[in-house]
Amino acid sequence: MSYVEVPGAQVPIRMWTDPAAVEDVAMQQLRNVATLPWIKGLAVMPDVHYGKGATVGSVIAMRGAVCPAAVGVDIGCGMSAVKTSLTANDLPGDLSRLRSKIEQAIPVGRGMHDAPVDPGRLHGYPTAGWGDFWSRFDGVAEAVKFRQERATKQMGSLGSGNHFIEFCLDDTGAVWLMLHSGSRNIGKELAEFHMGQAQKLPHNQGLVDRDLAVFIADTPQMAAYRNDLFWAQEYAKHNRAVMMALFQDVVRKEFKKAKPTFEPVISCHHNYVAEEQYDGMDLLVTRKGAIRAGSGEYGIIPGSMGTGSYIVKGLGNAASFNSASHGAGRKMSRNAAKKRFSTRDLEDQTRGVECRKDSGVVDEIPGAYKPIEKVIDQQRDLVEVVAKLKQVVCVKG
């Protein structure tokens, strides 16, 4: 489908979904965003749903301003995937050992490594710039400085919620490795600190929603936020890269006889800010639950833990600010999912997938998410499908 335009106070709201299907609270959030004086465009992806502060599945283009809540608390959250030389024929009948080995190599939930991961000991990991990246931690907000040790030990760890690590097969039987994670606790604390700072500023006092407080260009507060934002986005990218290297090491050991090789890794943020130009204007484009889908750019759009995911290539649609959805998108809250579904439902909906099937992950049940095939179909003018993946192992945080 192409987009539908809904009137907004400052700009029209371009929606790649049926506006009638969007929950009322999410629609109100979008209307609130469209009242911001600095906004130059608002695009809404087919996986749109209500989010804290700002709507998940929204792309907000502003001139001379940025809204921390429109990035979200997991700065730099995103996906990585890599195709391997392995095929379905290389897999053992029982995949529980593989899941166990992945969980041993990569801490999940609130876990962290006993000692910081040394990238120099990871097979083929590009260590250039590693020292410079960590030295720049000295320049982040004083309020989070005491978290440095934790941040170093959490580098290369999964986190909780909807984060995951998967071992997948595509339609040809080729094996792919895929994972979803972000900037861990350090990104969350930086985000929350700056959201609080923004809400105190005088120019934000008359906004319809205080969560939409912004920083304005050429101010000390904006400079401080941009510094911490871009550092946290880099942390998230390193975090996924370290995990992918650890994941590949597990696969090398578990499939030693097959001598697996790996194609270049595809990686994309879906909670972040980028400096981009549209209609001759330099804009700050915030994607919260959206990936960049510039012409020819590869992206990853995951479904839920029992359905599947898509590797896509962007079509460069300027109307969406070169963006596409970041996943299937929730159709019900975590609490609603826990009330509606049981562990038996989870077992039924994840049949054939080696994964947790206990009450701790019922809120991630496939039934709590929108159908990924429909989400993909609604953005045929934003991306083209390169490969469809189906997980056979899923590690949840």
XYZ file of C-alpha atoms in Angstrom:
397
model
C 0.000 0.000 0.000
C 0.965 3.633 -0.298
C 0.468 5.940 2.641
C -2.712 7.570 3.906
C -2.551 11.174 5.078
C -4.239 12.227 8.303
C -4.384 15.964 9.088
C -2.013 17.182 11.791
C -1.561 20.573 13.461
C 1.816 21.440 11.901
C 2.302 18.652 9.316
C 0.147 15.887 7.852
C 0.619 12.437 9.403
C 1.629 9.961 6.698
C 0.494 6.448 7.672
C 1.477 3.144 6.088
C -1.450 1.441 7.799
C -5.183 1.903 8.193
C -5.659 4.810 10.639
C -8.813 3.126 11.951
C -6.747 0.140 13.064
C -4.441 2.259 15.242
C -5.286 2.269 18.959
C -6.731 5.574 20.202
C -3.891 6.293 22.643
C -1.286 5.824 19.897
C -3.247 8.048 17.510
C -3.403 10.755 20.164
C 0.369 10.497 20.647
C 0.868 11.020 16.922
C -1.424 14.056 16.908
C 0.525 15.451 19.853
C 3.826 15.011 17.980
C 2.335 16.827 14.979
C 1.792 19.930 17.172
C 5.519 20.447 17.846
C 6.672 23.791 16.390
C 9.933 22.313 15.069
C 8.419 19.360 13.193
C 8.836 19.104 9.410
C 7.359 15.647 8.842
C 5.869 12.593 10.526
C 5.733 9.112 8.987
C 4.000 6.164 10.656
C 4.998 2.562 9.999
C 2.596 -0.420 9.765
C 3.855 -1.842 13.091
C 2.764 1.315 14.947
C 1.594 1.014 18.544
C 1.477 3.017 21.765
C 4.824 3.645 23.443
C 6.145 5.440 26.487
C 6.698 9.088 25.617
C 6.287 8.705 21.875
C 4.682 6.196 19.533
C 6.592 3.066 18.516
C 6.743 2.851 14.734
C 7.090 6.597 14.153
C 9.609 8.603 12.142
C 9.843 12.224 13.270
C 11.765 14.787 11.219
C 12.530 18.052 13.010
C 14.599 21.107 12.180
C 16.860 22.433 14.900
C 15.383 20.236 17.631
C 15.299 16.661 18.902
C 12.979 14.911 21.366
C 14.679 12.360 23.678
C 11.418 10.484 24.348
C 10.986 10.022 20.594
C 14.176 7.950 20.608
C 13.109 5.837 23.558
C 15.032 4.536 26.553
C 16.926 1.839 24.651
C 19.071 4.178 22.561
C 20.470 2.437 19.489
C 18.384 -0.710 19.856
C 18.471 -2.664 16.623
C 19.207 -5.862 14.732
C 22.130 -7.808 13.284
C 21.998 -10.826 10.966
C 24.476 -12.884 8.971
C 24.098 -15.662 6.436
C 26.321 -18.716 6.966
C 27.575 -21.569 4.799
C 25.629 -24.060 6.937
C 22.378 -25.612 5.736
C 19.484 -27.434 7.336
C 21.259 -30.715 6.568
C 24.040 -29.762 8.996
C 21.682 -29.472 11.973
C 21.353 -32.142 14.680
C 17.942 -33.531 15.551
C 18.111 -32.044 19.050
C 18.899 -28.314 19.159
C 18.765 -27.940 22.946
C 22.554 -28.209 23.271
C 23.030 -25.368 20.777
C 20.626 -23.135 22.720
C 22.441 -23.965 25.957
C 25.836 -23.097 24.457
C 24.547 -19.750 23.175
C 23.137 -18.924 26.623
C 26.464 -19.853 28.230
C 28.420 -17.582 25.875
C 26.103 -14.555 25.960
C 24.539 -13.313 29.228
C 20.782 -12.718 29.022
C 18.301 -10.689 31.060
C 20.084 -8.366 33.467
C 23.177 -10.541 33.316
C 26.672 -9.415 32.371
C 30.089 -10.938 31.744
C 32.284 -11.678 34.768
C 34.972 -9.514 33.147
C 34.801 -7.172 30.131
C 35.032 -8.994 26.802
C 38.413 -8.471 25.134
C 37.611 -7.794 21.453
C 41.180 -8.751 20.556
C 40.323 -12.339 21.454
C 37.257 -12.476 19.205
C 37.718 -14.097 15.822
C 38.087 -11.363 13.192
C 36.624 -8.610 15.368
C 37.623 -5.110 14.120
C 39.260 -3.535 17.182
C 40.161 -0.220 15.560
C 38.680 2.656 17.547
C 37.803 0.508 20.577
C 40.060 2.450 22.961
C 38.873 5.802 21.609
C 35.245 4.750 22.073
C 35.746 3.964 25.750
C 37.869 7.063 26.359
C 34.883 9.155 25.254
C 32.903 7.790 28.200
C 34.649 10.493 30.237
C 32.569 13.057 28.321
C 29.096 11.637 29.062
C 26.710 12.980 31.698
C 28.227 13.061 35.180
C 25.068 11.423 36.563
C 25.916 8.062 34.940
C 29.710 8.021 35.338
C 29.498 5.550 38.216
C 28.012 2.975 35.798
C 31.200 2.559 33.748
C 32.238 -0.794 35.232
C 28.774 -2.213 34.683
C 28.685 -0.840 31.141
C 31.985 -2.531 30.262
C 30.773 -5.879 31.620
C 27.387 -5.610 29.892
C 29.045 -5.049 26.517
C 28.206 -8.224 24.593
C 25.062 -9.117 26.578
C 21.469 -9.496 25.424
C 19.176 -7.780 27.894
C 15.527 -8.642 28.505
C 12.074 -7.844 27.124
C 11.754 -8.487 23.396
C 15.500 -8.904 22.828
C 16.532 -12.235 21.341
C 19.185 -14.353 19.636
C 18.042 -16.711 16.879
C 19.376 -19.501 14.713
C 17.279 -19.399 11.533
C 16.709 -21.076 8.176
C 15.747 -19.247 4.988
C 13.543 -20.648 2.221
C 16.555 -22.285 0.550
C 17.596 -24.084 3.742
C 20.560 -21.778 4.441
C 21.354 -21.022 8.090
C 21.306 -17.423 9.337
C 22.331 -16.025 12.719
C 20.268 -13.109 13.991
C 20.023 -11.021 17.151
C 18.170 -8.036 18.591
C 19.552 -5.810 21.342
C 20.559 -2.263 22.221
C 22.576 -0.095 24.592
C 21.713 -2.019 27.755
C 21.368 -0.212 31.070
C 23.832 2.571 30.241
C 21.683 3.723 27.307
C 18.557 3.605 29.448
C 20.118 5.735 32.187
C 21.461 8.298 29.716
C 18.030 8.505 28.048
C 16.157 8.966 31.306
C 18.631 11.583 32.536
C 18.245 13.699 29.399
C 14.457 13.309 29.293
C 14.386 14.783 32.786
C 16.683 17.638 31.733
C 14.550 18.473 28.706
C 11.345 18.650 30.727
C 12.807 21.424 32.908
C 13.553 23.780 30.003
C 11.324 26.891 29.668
C 10.463 26.392 25.994
C 8.868 23.008 26.810
C 6.429 24.213 29.458
C 3.532 24.854 27.086
C 3.638 21.538 25.192
C 0.501 19.389 25.019
C 2.519 16.444 26.371
C 5.506 17.016 28.665
C 7.034 13.735 27.428
C 7.615 15.463 24.083
C 10.090 17.940 25.585
C 12.857 18.809 23.113
C 16.377 20.145 23.054
C 16.983 23.062 20.689
C 19.988 23.517 18.419
C 22.921 25.675 19.527
C 22.272 25.236 23.241
C 24.519 23.542 25.838
C 21.749 21.070 26.647
C 21.447 19.997 23.012
C 25.222 19.630 22.716
C 25.336 17.460 25.835
C 22.462 15.284 24.643
C 23.889 14.798 21.154
C 27.224 13.770 22.658
C 25.633 11.147 24.912
C 23.091 10.037 22.294
C 25.677 9.305 19.631
C 27.963 7.584 22.164
C 25.081 5.327 23.292
C 24.181 4.549 19.671
C 27.789 3.481 19.139
C 27.658 1.388 22.323
C 24.608 -0.437 20.968
C 26.334 -1.121 17.660
C 29.427 -2.486 19.451
C 27.205 -4.538 21.754
C 25.546 -6.322 18.831
C 28.883 -6.793 17.067
C 30.471 -8.390 20.152
C 27.461 -10.671 20.620
C 27.519 -11.675 16.965
C 31.229 -12.538 17.264
C 30.514 -14.634 20.379
C 27.580 -16.287 18.565
C 29.780 -17.129 15.594
C 32.393 -18.646 17.919
C 29.706 -20.944 19.367
C 28.653 -21.995 15.858
C 32.269 -22.656 14.822
C 32.732 -24.970 17.803
C 29.380 -26.732 17.539
C 29.690 -27.305 13.784
C 33.442 -27.852 13.644
C 33.262 -30.561 10.979
C 31.249 -28.345 8.626
C 33.810 -25.510 8.937
C 31.183 -22.745 8.721
C 31.933 -19.438 7.037
C 30.001 -16.196 7.373
C 28.943 -13.504 4.910
C 29.204 -9.802 5.892
C 26.962 -8.880 8.816
C 23.826 -6.811 8.165
C 23.205 -4.372 11.024
C 20.638 -1.630 11.595
C 19.462 0.574 14.432
C 15.740 1.055 14.966
C 15.718 3.487 17.935
C 17.992 6.350 16.975
C 18.601 9.813 15.568
C 20.313 10.598 12.265
C 21.281 13.839 10.534
C 19.677 13.739 7.075
C 18.658 16.176 4.365
C 15.227 16.428 2.740
C 13.869 19.165 0.458
C 17.111 21.070 0.912
C 16.741 21.167 4.709
C 19.140 19.686 7.267
C 16.889 17.686 9.588
C 17.263 15.530 12.672
C 15.340 12.343 11.875
C 14.273 10.272 14.855
C 13.276 6.671 14.221
C 11.578 4.970 17.162
C 10.686 1.470 16.069
C 11.729 2.100 12.460
C 14.779 1.298 10.324
C 16.458 3.344 7.636
C 15.480 1.993 4.210
C 17.456 4.098 1.766
C 17.740 2.829 -1.799
C 19.668 -0.457 -1.793
C 20.265 -0.439 1.975
C 19.791 -3.775 3.712
C 17.550 -4.017 6.755
C 16.042 -6.578 9.104
C 12.347 -6.753 10.049
C 11.715 -9.455 12.661
C 8.424 -11.075 13.582
C 7.739 -12.792 16.891
C 9.478 -15.770 18.499
C 7.351 -18.333 16.693
C 6.721 -16.820 13.278
C 9.682 -15.572 11.253
C 11.591 -12.535 10.033
C 12.557 -10.767 6.829
C 15.785 -9.505 5.351
C 14.850 -6.534 3.174
C 16.372 -3.967 0.855
C 15.240 -0.354 1.013
C 13.544 1.379 -1.922
C 14.494 4.905 -0.828
C 10.990 6.315 -0.418
C 11.445 9.962 0.589
C 7.812 10.229 1.714
C 8.709 7.927 4.642
C 12.049 9.702 5.150
C 13.708 6.563 3.731
C 12.261 4.422 6.523
C 10.455 1.125 7.104
C 9.030 -0.785 10.045
C 11.275 -2.368 12.672
C 9.214 -5.505 13.251
C 5.724 -6.910 13.596
C 4.713 -4.519 16.372
C 2.684 -5.411 19.432
C -1.100 -5.646 19.175
C -1.540 -5.955 22.934
C 0.395 -4.914 26.029
C 2.566 -7.293 28.031
C 0.056 -7.361 30.877
C -2.814 -8.078 28.486
C -0.824 -10.934 26.911
C -0.130 -12.477 30.326
C -3.834 -12.366 31.174
C -4.984 -13.783 27.860
C -2.416 -16.506 27.140
C -1.091 -19.514 29.059
C 2.136 -21.506 28.850
C 0.176 -24.116 26.876
C -0.690 -21.423 24.321
C 3.003 -20.535 24.202
C 3.948 -24.161 23.568
C 1.398 -24.384 20.758
C 2.493 -21.142 19.093
C 6.235 -21.943 19.271
C 6.009 -25.577 18.217
C 9.125 -26.565 16.289
C 11.248 -23.839 17.880
C 13.852 -24.684 20.544
C 13.144 -21.920 23.073
C 11.869 -21.095 26.534
C 8.216 -22.044 26.954
C 7.681 -20.921 30.546
C 5.529 -18.219 32.160
C 8.448 -15.754 32.117
C 8.125 -15.256 28.353
C 4.345 -15.551 27.856
C 4.260 -11.774 27.242
C 6.404 -12.422 24.134
C 4.004 -15.008 22.686
C 3.420 -14.658 18.916
C -0.273 -13.956 19.552
C 0.653 -10.671 21.235
C 2.117 -9.355 17.967
C 0.677 -8.260 14.639
C 1.018 -10.728 11.715
C 4.459 -10.050 10.223
C 3.299 -10.959 6.679
C 0.645 -8.228 6.771
C 3.154 -5.700 8.119
C 5.509 -6.501 5.237
C 2.692 -6.301 2.691
C 1.722 -2.805 3.882
C 5.161 -1.410 3.038
C 5.826 -2.794 -0.437
C 6.659 0.754 -1.543
C 9.288 1.059 1.214
C 11.227 -2.215 0.957
C 11.638 -5.323 -1.152
C 12.037 -8.734 0.473
C 15.437 -10.391 0.039
C 14.931 -13.438 2.258
C 12.365 -14.856 4.661
C 13.792 -16.499 7.774
C 12.211 -18.990 10.186
C 13.833 -19.514 13.565
C 14.610 -23.028 14.820
C 16.355 -21.800 17.999
C 15.337 -18.671 19.929
C 17.120 -17.389 23.023
C 15.045 -14.839 24.947
C 16.230 -12.363 27.528
